[in-house]
XYZ file of C-alpha atoms in Angstrom:
574
model
C 100.503 43.606 96.027
C 100.120 44.031 92.265
C 101.499 41.636 89.670
C 103.992 44.300 88.662
C 105.281 44.645 92.219
C 105.599 40.883 92.572
C 107.589 40.672 89.331
C 109.862 43.499 90.440
C 110.514 41.598 93.670
C 111.394 38.494 91.659
C 113.954 40.371 89.584
C 115.337 42.032 92.691
C 115.729 38.625 94.342
C 117.449 37.278 91.226
C 119.926 40.161 91.232
C 120.589 39.709 94.941
C 121.258 35.997 94.450
C 123.572 36.671 91.501
C 125.550 39.124 93.606
C 125.726 36.824 96.623
C 127.130 33.867 94.653
C 129.623 36.083 92.814
C 128.035 35.910 89.363
C 127.603 39.692 89.283
C 129.679 42.319 91.035
C 127.349 45.103 92.132
C 127.592 47.440 95.117
C 123.840 47.947 95.200
C 120.747 46.410 93.614
C 118.990 48.800 91.194
C 115.177 48.775 90.830
C 113.740 46.492 88.166
C 111.600 49.356 86.761
C 109.250 47.221 84.665
C 107.455 48.678 81.671
C 105.078 47.445 79.019
C 106.707 46.271 75.756
C 105.586 48.275 72.753
C 104.844 45.039 70.932
C 102.561 42.729 72.955
C 104.112 39.719 71.201
C 107.313 40.434 73.179
C 105.615 39.572 76.460
C 103.626 41.159 79.248
C 106.426 43.108 80.954
C 109.963 44.190 80.116
C 112.895 45.375 82.238
C 115.974 47.368 81.266
C 117.739 46.577 84.532
C 120.452 44.538 82.747
C 121.320 47.520 80.543
C 121.590 49.736 83.606
C 123.730 47.220 85.491
C 126.124 46.365 82.675
C 128.666 49.142 83.208
C 128.672 48.727 86.998
C 129.046 44.939 86.716
C 131.621 45.258 83.909
C 129.707 42.720 81.869
C 127.861 42.803 78.553
C 124.173 43.659 79.026
C 123.003 40.357 77.571
C 125.314 38.475 79.963
C 123.828 40.392 82.890
C 120.315 39.633 81.604
C 121.158 35.913 81.386
C 122.519 35.957 84.936
C 119.274 37.513 86.168
C 117.150 34.945 84.346
C 119.303 32.079 85.647
C 118.796 33.290 89.231
C 115.047 33.873 89.091
C 113.445 32.113 92.083
C 110.973 29.334 91.538
C 107.592 30.975 91.059
C 104.156 30.544 89.527
C 103.987 34.052 88.081
C 106.220 33.786 85.042
C 105.761 31.379 82.154
C 108.871 32.524 80.292
C 111.707 35.037 80.551
C 113.610 35.892 77.396
C 116.444 38.206 76.405
C 115.715 40.599 73.558
C 117.778 43.172 71.681
C 120.801 44.569 73.511
C 119.699 43.179 76.868
C 116.006 43.673 77.562
C 114.380 41.042 79.748
C 110.899 40.190 78.477
C 108.562 38.389 80.862
C 105.458 36.479 79.874
C 102.959 35.717 82.630
C 101.835 32.190 83.299
C 98.184 31.338 82.527
C 97.591 30.707 86.238
C 98.678 34.265 87.000
C 96.246 35.661 84.455
C 93.507 33.405 85.750
C 94.149 34.916 89.171
C 93.189 38.286 87.700
C 89.702 36.911 86.995
C 89.343 35.824 90.609
C 90.631 39.176 91.858
C 88.276 41.193 89.662
C 85.235 39.178 90.708
C 86.203 39.414 94.386
C 86.925 43.169 94.363
C 84.255 44.317 91.919
C 84.126 48.108 91.664
C 87.155 48.320 93.974
C 89.421 46.627 91.417
C 92.473 48.812 90.846
C 91.644 51.001 93.822
C 94.729 52.445 95.499
C 95.599 54.287 98.669
C 98.376 56.596 97.481
C 98.619 60.238 98.482
C 95.786 59.965 100.993
C 97.445 62.575 103.212
C 97.385 65.125 100.393
C 94.245 67.208 99.958
C 93.578 68.244 96.355
C 91.465 71.214 95.260
C 90.270 70.684 91.699
C 88.629 73.751 90.193
C 86.966 73.561 86.799
C 84.276 75.033 84.530
C 83.993 78.279 86.611
C 81.881 79.941 83.937
C 80.590 83.478 84.350
C 76.914 83.362 85.444
C 75.985 85.704 82.607
C 74.901 83.152 80.033
C 74.276 79.482 79.328
C 77.150 77.004 79.288
C 78.696 76.558 75.862
C 80.098 73.348 74.395
C 83.625 74.214 75.538
C 82.380 74.405 79.117
C 80.951 70.936 78.574
C 84.330 69.516 77.652
C 85.946 71.047 80.730
C 83.073 69.732 82.870
C 83.522 66.125 81.820
C 87.313 66.424 81.885
C 87.332 67.789 85.435
C 84.763 65.271 86.614
C 86.677 62.333 85.105
C 89.980 63.558 86.555
C 88.336 63.657 89.989
C 86.912 60.153 89.525
C 90.203 58.504 88.530
C 92.170 60.388 91.185
C 89.754 59.273 93.893
C 89.913 55.695 92.624
C 93.667 55.516 93.184
C 93.503 57.182 96.580
C 93.622 60.960 96.255
C 91.458 63.149 98.498
C 89.853 65.445 95.911
C 87.473 68.358 96.458
C 85.750 69.646 93.315
C 85.129 73.376 93.134
C 83.293 75.805 90.862
C 84.457 79.430 91.113
C 81.526 81.741 90.429
C 82.718 84.922 88.733
C 79.893 87.007 90.161
C 81.743 90.236 90.924
C 82.669 93.063 88.591
C 81.607 95.018 85.554
C 80.275 92.059 83.564
C 77.560 91.467 86.154
C 76.354 95.075 85.821
C 76.392 94.740 82.038
C 74.288 91.601 82.390
C 71.723 93.330 84.630
C 71.514 96.310 82.289
C 71.051 94.031 79.266
C 68.051 92.381 80.929
C 66.697 95.833 81.824
C 66.824 97.014 78.218
C 65.099 93.847 76.985
C 62.473 94.332 79.700
C 61.668 97.834 78.431
C 61.633 96.665 74.814
C 59.152 93.915 75.679
C 56.965 96.570 77.335
C 56.948 98.507 74.056
C 59.646 101.099 74.684
C 61.893 102.140 71.798
C 65.290 101.636 73.454
C 68.429 100.233 71.889
C 70.661 97.583 73.362
C 74.018 99.213 74.226
C 77.126 98.172 72.343
C 78.472 96.610 75.549
C 75.672 94.173 76.305
C 74.640 90.516 76.305
C 72.437 90.085 73.268
C 71.479 86.417 73.354
C 67.873 85.283 73.201
C 68.192 83.977 76.757
C 68.413 87.599 77.987
C 64.993 88.334 76.497
C 63.694 85.100 78.037
C 64.800 86.303 81.476
C 63.185 89.697 80.863
C 59.929 88.000 79.845
C 60.023 85.867 83.000
C 60.332 89.069 85.057
C 57.315 90.526 83.271
C 55.354 87.325 83.860
C 56.104 87.524 87.578
C 56.272 91.256 88.286
C 54.454 92.853 85.367
C 55.317 96.530 84.888
C 56.553 97.015 88.466
C 60.014 98.079 87.294
C 58.834 100.304 84.443
C 59.282 103.595 86.298
C 62.438 102.682 88.210
C 65.710 104.457 87.417
C 68.120 102.670 85.113
C 70.441 102.088 88.082
C 67.682 100.622 90.265
C 66.466 98.404 87.451
C 69.985 97.241 86.621
C 70.777 96.323 90.233
C 67.509 94.439 90.729
C 67.635 92.624 87.398
C 71.318 91.796 87.884
C 70.453 89.736 90.938
C 67.368 88.132 89.403
C 69.248 87.213 86.230
C 72.274 86.021 88.173
C 70.274 83.629 90.332
C 68.317 82.356 87.354
C 71.401 81.712 85.212
C 73.391 80.152 88.038
C 70.469 77.853 88.862
C 70.128 76.870 85.209
C 73.834 76.059 84.874
C 73.786 74.064 88.104
C 70.863 72.065 86.734
C 72.536 71.414 83.378
C 75.725 70.209 85.065
C 73.827 68.028 87.528
C 71.860 66.416 84.683
C 75.225 65.751 83.043
C 76.396 63.987 86.194
C 78.749 66.754 87.342
C 78.404 68.005 90.901
C 80.723 70.130 93.013
C 81.721 69.978 96.654
C 81.974 73.770 96.730
C 80.463 76.607 94.709
C 82.780 79.459 95.682
C 81.425 82.961 95.080
C 83.905 85.651 94.077
C 81.668 88.097 95.949
C 82.561 86.398 99.220
C 86.105 87.687 98.827
C 84.737 91.231 99.122
C 82.585 90.572 102.198
C 83.977 92.406 105.259
C 84.904 90.539 108.425
C 84.349 91.725 112.011
C 87.187 94.205 111.622
C 85.751 95.594 108.405
C 88.424 94.016 106.189
C 87.735 91.621 103.352
C 89.800 88.794 101.880
C 91.108 91.064 99.116
C 92.450 93.585 101.647
C 93.997 90.835 103.765
C 95.698 89.233 100.746
C 97.127 92.577 99.626
C 98.408 93.324 103.132
C 99.959 89.861 103.407
C 101.750 90.199 100.064
C 102.916 93.686 101.020
C 104.389 92.273 104.218
C 106.320 89.749 102.144
C 107.913 92.613 100.217
C 106.522 91.886 96.749
C 104.242 94.934 96.363
C 105.289 98.248 94.866
C 103.494 101.548 94.245
C 104.219 102.806 90.743
C 102.513 105.367 88.459
C 99.609 105.654 90.873
C 98.903 101.912 90.749
C 99.746 98.961 93.002
C 101.949 96.303 91.413
C 102.846 92.720 92.259
C 106.560 92.123 91.554
C 105.991 88.878 89.691
C 109.203 89.245 87.681
C 111.021 88.192 90.854
C 109.588 84.730 90.160
C 110.235 84.476 86.444
C 107.188 86.276 85.042
C 107.753 88.400 81.947
C 106.503 91.570 83.632
C 105.084 92.820 86.913
C 101.308 92.754 87.307
C 98.865 95.459 88.367
C 96.713 94.595 91.384
C 95.041 97.959 92.035
C 94.447 100.409 89.173
C 95.075 104.140 89.361
C 91.358 104.703 89.986
C 91.455 102.380 93.004
C 89.678 99.432 91.338
C 90.998 95.955 91.941
C 92.078 93.990 88.890
C 90.811 90.480 88.208
C 94.263 89.195 89.129
C 93.961 90.762 92.569
C 90.816 88.782 93.332
C 92.493 85.695 91.879
C 95.395 86.233 94.247
C 93.045 86.380 97.223
C 91.104 83.355 95.976
C 94.172 81.125 95.673
C 95.389 82.232 99.099
C 91.950 81.275 100.403
C 92.399 77.780 98.970
C 95.689 77.413 100.802
C 94.117 78.717 104.010
C 91.365 76.111 103.684
C 94.026 73.434 104.045
C 94.536 72.219 100.476
C 97.997 70.848 99.744
C 97.810 70.942 95.960
C 95.717 73.108 93.635
C 94.644 71.943 90.177
C 92.956 74.535 87.963
C 91.372 73.504 84.670
C 91.306 76.455 82.250
C 90.564 77.056 78.609
C 93.610 77.105 76.358
C 93.172 80.862 75.790
C 94.336 81.370 79.413
C 97.805 79.988 78.693
C 99.434 83.389 79.227
C 97.865 83.644 82.682
C 99.677 80.635 84.124
C 103.069 82.158 84.925
C 101.720 85.052 86.964
C 99.601 82.659 89.038
C 102.570 80.370 89.609
C 104.569 83.443 90.667
C 101.789 84.436 93.054
C 101.775 81.005 94.760
C 105.555 81.040 94.985
C 105.426 84.488 96.587
C 102.969 83.104 99.146
C 105.636 80.543 99.978
C 104.025 77.606 98.153
C 106.083 76.927 95.021
C 104.932 74.040 92.843
C 101.535 73.727 94.512
C 99.589 75.116 91.568
C 98.987 72.877 88.570
C 97.117 74.152 85.527
C 95.515 71.779 83.020
C 94.553 73.494 79.768
C 91.547 72.285 77.802
C 91.266 72.918 74.096
C 88.046 73.847 72.356
C 85.439 71.654 70.693
C 84.536 72.025 67.019
C 80.987 70.930 66.263
C 80.092 69.177 63.013
C 77.004 67.584 61.547
C 77.733 64.944 58.914
C 81.110 66.549 58.321
C 79.803 70.109 57.988
C 80.784 72.683 60.608
C 77.951 73.755 62.926
C 78.135 77.388 63.999
C 74.645 78.226 65.142
C 71.705 76.652 66.913
C 68.753 75.820 64.644
C 66.374 76.927 67.401
C 67.857 80.308 68.310
C 70.182 81.153 65.443
C 72.937 81.653 68.010
C 75.684 79.473 69.431
C 74.825 75.858 70.210
C 74.606 75.593 73.984
C 75.886 72.663 75.964
C 72.346 71.868 77.047
C 71.183 71.615 73.421
C 74.041 69.246 72.597
C 73.162 66.960 75.518
C 69.466 66.984 74.555
C 70.282 65.861 71.016
C 73.174 63.463 71.578
C 72.660 62.219 75.140
C 74.852 62.267 78.236
C 76.781 59.053 77.581
C 77.871 59.809 74.026
C 78.698 63.407 74.904
C 80.818 62.377 77.867
C 82.645 59.594 76.062
C 83.475 61.597 72.948
C 84.463 64.688 74.948
C 87.010 62.474 76.715
C 88.260 60.708 73.607
C 91.322 62.904 73.138
C 93.946 64.470 75.358
C 92.922 67.807 76.884
C 95.629 69.612 74.882
C 94.064 68.515 71.599
C 90.997 69.993 69.944
C 88.004 67.723 69.461
C 85.977 67.559 66.264
C 82.590 66.444 67.567
C 80.243 65.180 64.848
C 76.694 65.232 66.181
C 75.286 62.695 63.723
C 78.203 60.296 64.214
C 77.674 60.503 67.979
C 74.065 59.344 67.573
C 74.840 56.268 65.467
C 74.066 52.916 66.976
C 76.705 50.786 65.322
C 80.363 49.836 65.747
C 81.529 53.108 64.160
C 80.416 54.892 67.324
C 82.959 54.021 70.064
C 80.630 54.584 73.005
C 77.981 52.356 71.420
C 80.651 49.733 70.670
C 81.816 49.619 74.292
C 78.332 49.740 75.832
C 77.193 47.025 73.431
C 80.026 44.789 74.640
C 78.778 45.194 78.218
C 75.171 44.550 77.223
C 76.270 41.528 75.200
C 78.007 40.018 78.225
C 74.848 40.514 80.276
C 72.851 38.774 77.554
C 75.295 35.857 77.572
C 74.963 35.561 81.341
C 71.171 35.528 81.028
C 71.353 32.748 78.433
C 73.792 30.781 80.571
C 71.560 31.169 83.610
C 68.513 30.229 81.562
C 69.990 26.810 81.026
C 70.141 26.316 84.779
C 66.427 26.713 85.478
C 63.023 25.867 84.144
C 61.504 28.001 81.432
C 59.433 30.929 82.559
C 61.821 32.021 85.316
C 62.853 35.596 86.118
C 66.177 35.446 84.287
C 65.525 38.568 82.206
C 64.986 40.710 85.287
C 67.943 39.393 87.261
C 71.110 41.411 87.794
C 74.079 40.247 85.699
C 76.284 39.759 88.756
C 73.706 37.470 90.364
C 73.385 35.464 87.178
C 77.141 35.040 86.926
C 77.319 33.929 90.535
C 74.522 31.424 89.899
C 76.226 29.870 86.876
C 79.948 30.175 87.602
C 79.843 30.264 91.371
C 82.139 32.440 93.468
C 85.399 30.615 92.646
C 85.165 28.104 89.788
C 88.208 26.236 88.515
C 89.764 28.584 85.929
C 92.382 26.129 84.637
C 90.429 25.599 81.363
C 91.113 29.240 80.404
C 94.134 28.687 78.156
C 92.917 29.676 74.686
C 94.893 32.591 73.240
C 91.743 34.732 73.067
C 91.063 34.000 76.731
C 94.621 34.855 77.707
C 94.487 38.078 75.683
C 91.294 39.161 77.455
C 92.792 38.400 80.855
C 95.965 40.315 79.970
C 93.887 43.321 79.044
C 92.050 43.192 82.382
C 95.370 42.835 84.210
C 96.434 46.172 82.689
C 93.616 48.122 84.337
C 95.180 49.017 87.724
C 98.270 50.461 86.062
C 96.181 52.281 83.464
C 93.972 54.058 85.986
C 96.976 54.938 88.147
C 98.696 56.598 85.181
C 95.486 58.314 84.101
C 95.223 59.826 87.576
C 98.889 60.768 87.784
C 98.941 62.448 84.374
C 95.397 63.913 84.634
C 94.696 61.979 81.449
C 91.287 60.275 81.620
C 91.219 60.083 77.811
C 93.233 56.878 78.204
C 90.141 55.233 79.637
C 88.313 55.589 76.317
C 91.113 53.836 74.435
C 91.307 51.116 77.060
C 87.536 50.556 77.034
C 87.578 50.043 73.268
C 90.534 47.659 73.477
C 88.856 45.682 76.266
C 85.598 45.502 74.320
C 87.493 44.300 71.248
C 89.302 41.663 73.317
C 85.976 40.415 74.634
C 84.439 40.248 71.161
C 87.459 38.213 69.996
C 87.098 35.893 72.965
C 83.414 35.361 72.308
C 84.071 34.747 68.604
C 86.571 31.964 69.314
C 85.344 30.554 72.621
C 81.784 29.289 72.957
C 80.253 29.622 76.423
C 76.746 28.181 76.385
C 76.780 24.564 75.247
C 80.297 23.658 76.422
C 80.838 21.094 79.156
C 80.114 22.408 82.616
C 83.720 23.038 83.762
C 84.570 25.050 80.645
C 81.276 26.912 80.741
C 81.701 27.871 84.395
C 85.247 29.127 83.769
C 84.209 31.137 80.718
C 81.192 32.589 82.482
C 83.550 33.760 85.238
C 85.848 35.309 82.624
C 82.928 37.049 80.908
C 81.697 38.289 84.274
C 85.146 39.724 85.086
C 85.219 41.477 81.714
C 81.775 42.910 82.484
C 82.995 44.240 85.827
C 86.062 45.939 84.364
C 84.102 47.387 81.451
C 81.482 48.805 83.808
C 84.167 50.189 86.116
C 86.005 51.841 83.229
C 82.789 53.441 82.003
C 81.863 54.581 85.513
C 85.199 56.409 85.862
C 84.169 58.352 82.771
C 80.675 58.934 84.143
C 79.199 56.776 81.357
C 76.498 54.194 82.022
C 76.917 50.452 81.458
C 73.539 49.207 80.157
C 72.557 45.580 80.636
C 70.363 45.671 77.540
C 70.573 47.598 74.273
């Protein structure tokens, strides 16, 4: 049971007692509904239950609040309970309660804050889903880290999440890609041919063409344009998909499923594909209409602004038709809730997809998270092109220059519905102005403190430098030292911050808002630095040192856990 749940039980018991002895006249006991005060000086938790009870009890809110406080059971959780404003009840935790957080963190380690909610619900989280016709751009990188971090925090609080990449490998753009490589191939062989207006013109296309020449020479020189396009389409597709897989894996992003759009067009034993089956199923539900030679989905029946074409007059399926089949496939695979992470330019696409799921009989099971773009800067100046290629800066180039940790942290630093101004030079700084450096330095500093503390426990020349921080903390503090000495305000503030973690990660998962982890990590690092400034560890008497080592170790654990949920490393040395 969390501290919050225990406090809510206390208030509930107080209300019940006040009702039973006649102090308050209530037909039922409302929930305490604790929340964090906006001003930390007002306490650790606040409840508005007295305001909500006042009318029912026919008493002034402050009188109700006083009755609740007077009936609080004897407990070791709360140091003080005070009435504020019109009737808020502000609770301040006792030092012993906060000290218990240190013990809990050290006992649970990476499982601190782990929940078990919604375990029966299977979540499909689809993100990135870039066309395999070019390298990943910086925007893809933001959606990659956002999706990955959402999956991490959701799993930590108990969700069953499957991460999925939808490969858009069907349709005209793939033929355009194959033809573009074919033209570059001929140009590299000395032919005077122009790249069509509808083509992929990036330098990577010429690189693929050169790789084909290196492997196959002039074998495709005399082939027809159609033959060359089809062959090069597949070669280029596999090469680009492999490259993007590699870039994402190096960034720490892996998927449980890479779902190919082409598979939707593969016929089954009866010669029907998933597209045909989805169209037949929607027709059977009565939401398909033939009009002007085309096949329409009657999405206006579900609040869309207009009906949507599924099959064009020429018999070609629209992109929305394959999307309809794809989302039905997700449902058929047993997922209870679908989360799609899209670029903000797809905002207008949401309603038709919601209508489609509702028509399938699954209203409310599609959730779309929109990710805004990333603006690149270098020392305050906008960066439009790569220095190497003269074209867009690819995600891979950004990682190579800035590093995985800084890229991940800064890409998560703002809510997904806000644009990010990413300054490359600022991201590389190794000082307190760089938030990821600031937080990682706090972790490394704790590890250094633990090494120094352990060094005092053994003869010189030992293997302290090579030892793991957790082992050093266990050596110095022991598994359960007396934490009663931890009463300094800086110590209490650090423990309060650690106590906030379970609630923070739960809300980050619920709201698909991992950006909150970055703010929390910085606040926790700052709280540790304040603690270390005011509370000496090495050189104090043994009882104080052991308690403070345990506190520092707990801060290390929570910092490392917070970073891990962002996919950022927690170095022991910097």
